[in-house]
Amino acid sequence: MEFDKAGVKADKTYRIAYLTECVDNPYCVQRLNGIKDAVAKFGLELKVFDAQWSLVSQTKTAQNAVAENFDGYIFGPLAGAPSCALWKSTLVPTGKPVATVTVPMCGDADYTPGLAGTITMQGPVHYQQLVDHAFASCTDKCQVAAIGGFVGSDLQNYWEAAIRNAAEKYPNAQVVVQEAANFDPRIAFQKTQDALTAHPDITVVVSNWDDMTRGIEQGVNASGRKAGTDVRIYSAGANKDTVAKIKAGSINASIALLPYEEGYYATITVLMGILGKGINGYVDEADLPEIVSTTGTTLITPENAAGYTAKY
């Protein structure tokens, strides 16, 4: 934070490669915006290498980036084990600093030794907080639909584990549908309609991405039920639209994610590594001022939504 406040431009134009898993949804766009702003502030040069959610493409983009001899790398792992192997085989030999975003890798709960730093907010703890809150709302027996992201990704693995753990802790909540909608609101709309047709007694839907939740809300309302009342909806992201809907009552809660800050501080972390000042540790975005100085919690509910301002 002090390095950022100082805002001193680098002594030369360092080149940073952004090895991202995506640039095609609002989270990824906002994270890239944060990177671009930090690059402009500190006088850096940036090139984006998009893997498009493919491990095969991620390997190729990493190899292409290394061939261009960048000064540092921001890396978005797609899956813990293969992305870890890619980091070790391709990025570590460069000797250049690497900061990871979104999820941890190499079987580590957060930071992997050898990185310049890890900046995340979509780990098991964050998903568990959301799902626990949703399942605890089942004071009587209730049926639950869980709508997640890409099957096989670490985000989906964390999500499925959170569902399993919560189901054990809250036996009133019976998970009758568990589907992947690939973070796509159109797919989520159809999955929700199918779920409510097959299981008309569903009263809770949990989702791990706000954009997908737009489709869920529409699917609930299209089924003749009222979102937020007849069917409670719990999500992840706490973007502007969702926070407004929490205040209005059509969505019941969302976990705040900070994609802009994730990208911004990952860039600073790489620059600090280039300058020999790497943090060499883990930054939980829940500890950033955007949370600590506002709600004090990442769980945004009707009780605290007025105190939270989303950036995307």
XYZ file of C-alpha atoms in Angstrom:
312
model
C 0.000 0.000 0.000
C 2.859 2.385 0.838
C 4.508 1.607 -2.506
C 1.248 2.447 -4.259
C 0.786 5.679 -2.295
C 4.297 6.806 -3.214
C 3.318 6.395 -6.874
C 6.881 6.786 -8.130
C 7.283 5.695 -11.732
C 9.817 2.988 -12.484
C 13.317 4.051 -13.498
C 12.748 2.455 -16.919
C 9.858 1.033 -18.927
C 9.530 -2.504 -17.630
C 7.505 -4.931 -19.738
C 4.851 -7.099 -18.067
C 2.999 -10.056 -19.587
C -0.517 -10.793 -18.370
C -1.205 -14.525 -18.745
C -4.922 -14.511 -18.149
C -7.528 -17.241 -18.200
C -10.121 -14.864 -19.658
C -10.971 -11.415 -20.964
C -14.586 -12.187 -21.843
C -16.729 -11.509 -18.777
C -17.265 -8.497 -16.479
C -14.920 -9.843 -13.789
C -12.090 -10.381 -16.256
C -12.691 -7.018 -17.919
C -12.569 -5.171 -14.608
C -9.430 -7.003 -13.484
C -7.772 -5.971 -16.750
C -8.883 -2.376 -16.117
C -7.095 -2.468 -12.781
C -3.935 -3.762 -14.453
C -4.085 -1.079 -17.134
C -4.468 1.690 -14.555
C -1.475 0.456 -12.562
C 0.565 0.107 -15.754
C -0.237 3.720 -16.668
C 0.485 5.020 -13.169
C 3.905 3.414 -12.912
C 5.028 3.822 -16.526
C 5.012 0.141 -17.481
C 4.323 -1.690 -20.728
C 1.715 -4.458 -20.907
C 0.874 -7.312 -23.273
C -2.134 -9.583 -22.721
C -2.062 -13.324 -23.469
C -5.574 -14.813 -23.225
C -5.953 -18.577 -22.657
C -9.749 -18.452 -23.169
C -10.399 -20.896 -20.300
C -8.233 -23.576 -21.953
C -5.313 -25.312 -20.237
C -3.852 -26.176 -23.653
C -4.011 -22.519 -24.680
C -2.581 -21.426 -21.328
C 0.516 -23.523 -21.977
C 0.947 -22.036 -25.438
C 0.403 -18.450 -24.312
C 2.907 -18.858 -21.474
C 5.513 -20.263 -23.860
C 4.881 -17.434 -26.321
C 5.239 -14.847 -23.570
C 8.503 -16.290 -22.312
C 9.876 -16.198 -25.863
C 9.310 -12.421 -25.811
C 11.441 -12.043 -22.659
C 9.253 -9.925 -20.383
C 10.480 -8.427 -17.119
C 7.653 -9.932 -15.068
C 4.399 -11.859 -15.294
C 0.863 -11.739 -13.904
C -0.506 -15.283 -14.044
C -4.120 -16.433 -13.669
C -4.021 -20.188 -12.950
C -6.818 -22.245 -14.462
C -6.283 -25.319 -12.300
C -3.974 -25.867 -9.336
C -1.882 -28.839 -10.473
C -1.421 -28.231 -14.234
C -0.995 -24.474 -13.807
C 1.559 -25.137 -11.077
C 3.456 -27.475 -13.407
C 3.335 -24.826 -16.141
C 4.661 -22.162 -13.750
C 7.541 -24.393 -12.665
C 8.483 -25.591 -16.148
C 8.045 -22.364 -18.090
C 7.996 -19.269 -15.875
C 10.351 -20.163 -13.011
C 13.340 -20.760 -15.348
C 13.080 -17.152 -16.573
C 14.070 -15.914 -13.117
C 11.504 -13.135 -13.500
C 8.900 -12.294 -10.808
C 5.448 -13.833 -11.128
C 2.301 -12.758 -9.274
C -0.796 -14.957 -9.357
C -4.433 -13.842 -9.212
C -7.903 -15.353 -8.670
C -7.006 -18.769 -7.222
C -3.992 -20.372 -5.502
C -2.109 -23.270 -7.068
C 0.316 -26.124 -6.302
C -1.937 -27.453 -3.539
C -1.305 -24.366 -1.410
C -4.164 -22.765 0.475
C -3.033 -19.292 -0.599
C 0.585 -18.308 -1.353
C 3.017 -20.580 -3.207
C 6.662 -20.010 -2.182
C 8.696 -18.632 -5.065
C 6.025 -16.251 -6.312
C 6.402 -12.494 -6.003
C 2.950 -12.616 -4.437
C -0.591 -14.014 -4.649
C -3.667 -11.768 -4.717
C -6.978 -13.654 -4.505
C -10.547 -13.497 -3.276
C -12.203 -16.595 -4.722
C -10.778 -19.276 -2.476
C -12.577 -21.990 -0.515
C -13.078 -19.720 2.517
C -14.992 -17.091 0.557
C -17.304 -19.546 -1.199
C -17.896 -21.386 2.067
C -18.999 -18.203 3.791
C -21.589 -17.572 1.089
C -22.964 -21.122 0.924
C -23.102 -21.453 4.704
C -25.102 -18.233 4.898
C -27.518 -19.500 2.236
C -28.000 -22.948 3.735
C -28.421 -21.535 7.241
C -31.500 -19.691 5.935
C -33.250 -23.074 5.748
C -34.697 -23.022 9.253
C -37.112 -25.735 8.046
C -36.565 -28.407 5.405
C -35.916 -26.789 2.030
C -34.707 -27.755 -1.429
C -31.658 -26.067 -2.960
C -30.337 -25.628 -6.497
C -26.615 -24.902 -6.916
C -25.504 -23.272 -10.183
C -21.742 -23.028 -10.756
C -19.078 -22.321 -13.340
C -16.828 -24.404 -15.578
C -16.587 -28.092 -14.646
C -12.980 -29.080 -13.933
C -11.783 -25.577 -13.049
C -10.472 -24.887 -9.562
C -13.246 -22.354 -9.026
C -15.821 -25.082 -9.662
C -13.952 -27.528 -7.426
C -13.974 -24.979 -4.585
C -17.649 -24.349 -5.238
C -18.629 -28.011 -5.171
C -16.630 -28.551 -1.972
C -18.421 -25.612 -0.336
C -21.788 -27.145 -1.302
C -20.817 -30.525 0.161
C -19.512 -29.013 3.388
C -22.584 -26.829 3.898
C -24.939 -29.743 3.203
C -23.302 -31.651 6.061
C -23.508 -28.694 8.446
C -27.079 -27.720 7.563
C -29.144 -30.909 7.110
C -32.339 -28.908 6.527
C -30.916 -27.860 3.150
C -31.340 -30.627 0.571
C -29.395 -30.062 -2.657
C -31.637 -31.425 -5.416
C -29.916 -29.778 -8.401
C -26.216 -29.090 -8.998
C -25.403 -27.775 -12.453
C -22.668 -25.830 -14.244
C -23.714 -22.809 -16.311
C -20.205 -21.693 -17.301
C -20.703 -18.188 -15.824
C -23.165 -17.516 -18.674
C -26.492 -15.849 -17.715
C -28.277 -17.435 -20.686
C -27.291 -20.937 -19.641
C -28.112 -20.116 -16.015
C -31.594 -18.954 -17.078
C -32.297 -22.289 -18.747
C -30.764 -24.343 -15.924
C -32.933 -22.477 -13.413
C -36.124 -23.017 -15.387
C -35.307 -26.710 -15.797
C -34.550 -27.022 -12.079
C -37.810 -25.373 -11.008
C -39.795 -27.488 -13.448
C -38.265 -30.719 -12.162
C -38.279 -29.596 -8.502
C -41.045 -27.024 -7.956
C -40.361 -26.980 -4.203
C -36.931 -25.366 -4.595
C -36.764 -22.281 -2.373
C -33.012 -21.501 -2.456
C -30.614 -21.032 -5.362
C -26.886 -20.435 -4.857
C -24.575 -19.149 -7.592
C -20.857 -18.410 -7.680
C -20.997 -15.465 -10.076
C -23.269 -12.425 -10.224
C -23.485 -12.208 -14.012
C -24.767 -15.783 -14.062
C -27.185 -14.836 -11.285
C -28.918 -12.380 -13.627
C -30.119 -15.393 -15.582
C -31.108 -17.189 -12.383
C -33.226 -14.252 -11.214
C -34.915 -14.049 -14.612
C -35.529 -17.799 -14.588
C -37.156 -17.648 -11.159
C -39.447 -14.787 -12.140
C -40.303 -16.401 -15.492
C -41.429 -19.513 -13.624
C -44.121 -17.503 -11.869
C -42.239 -17.284 -8.590
C -40.865 -14.119 -7.001
C -37.073 -13.852 -6.809
C -35.818 -13.037 -3.319
C -39.075 -14.089 -1.648
C -40.504 -17.340 -3.039
C -37.005 -18.375 -4.069
C -34.072 -16.884 -2.159
C -30.978 -16.205 -4.273
C -27.395 -16.041 -2.982
C -24.519 -15.062 -5.259
C -20.831 -14.081 -5.537
C -19.503 -10.816 -6.929
C -21.540 -8.017 -5.328
C -21.427 -5.931 -8.489
C -23.466 -2.738 -8.912
C -26.523 -4.505 -10.302
C -26.554 -7.138 -7.567
C -26.047 -4.662 -4.728
C -29.025 -2.672 -6.060
C -31.089 -5.864 -6.162
C -30.061 -6.783 -2.619
C -31.356 -3.397 -1.505
C -34.552 -3.953 -3.517
C -35.040 -7.473 -2.154
C -34.833 -9.631 -5.296
C -31.422 -11.063 -4.355
C -30.746 -12.027 -0.747
C -26.939 -11.772 -0.432
C -23.685 -11.784 -2.371
C -20.014 -12.173 -1.531
C -18.009 -9.113 -2.597
C -15.262 -9.745 -5.133
C -12.723 -7.065 -6.085
C -11.481 -7.735 -9.625
C -10.208 -4.193 -10.180
C -8.112 -4.231 -7.004
C -6.943 -7.749 -7.807
C -5.464 -6.621 -11.113
C -4.178 -3.321 -9.787
C -2.287 -4.757 -6.829
C -1.028 -7.752 -8.811
C 0.675 -5.304 -11.171
C 2.247 -3.446 -8.271
C 3.362 -6.774 -6.790
C 5.145 -7.709 -10.018
C 6.813 -4.292 -10.210
C 7.980 -4.604 -6.608
C 9.408 -8.007 -7.518
C 11.244 -6.543 -10.493
C 12.744 -3.904 -8.183
C 13.775 -6.548 -5.654
C 11.036 -5.575 -3.196
C 8.593 -8.440 -3.759
C 6.053 -9.026 -1.000
C 6.624 -12.797 -1.364
C 3.348 -13.575 0.354
C -0.424 -13.642 0.208
C -2.819 -10.714 -0.103
C -6.417 -11.591 0.816
C -8.545 -8.957 -0.884
C -10.923 -9.120 2.082
C -8.225 -7.228 4.008
C -8.146 -4.322 1.550
C -9.625 -0.911 2.516
C -12.529 -1.447 0.090
C -13.843 -4.029 2.589
C -12.221 -3.158 5.912
C -13.227 0.507 5.741
C -16.802 -0.152 4.580
C -18.796 -3.218 5.653
C -15.964 -5.009 7.436
C -17.155 -8.224 5.783
C -17.285 -9.542 2.237
C -20.841 -10.845 2.772
C -23.159 -8.157 1.421
C -26.718 -8.447 2.761
C -29.780 -6.173 3.064
C -28.448 -5.124 6.472
C -25.139 -3.700 5.206
C -25.610 -3.124 1.460
C -26.039 0.617 1.940
C -22.444 0.818 3.188
C -20.900 -0.944 0.196
C -20.097 0.678 -3.170
C -19.312 -1.698 -6.035
C -16.871 -0.547 -8.742
C -18.153 -2.713 -11.571
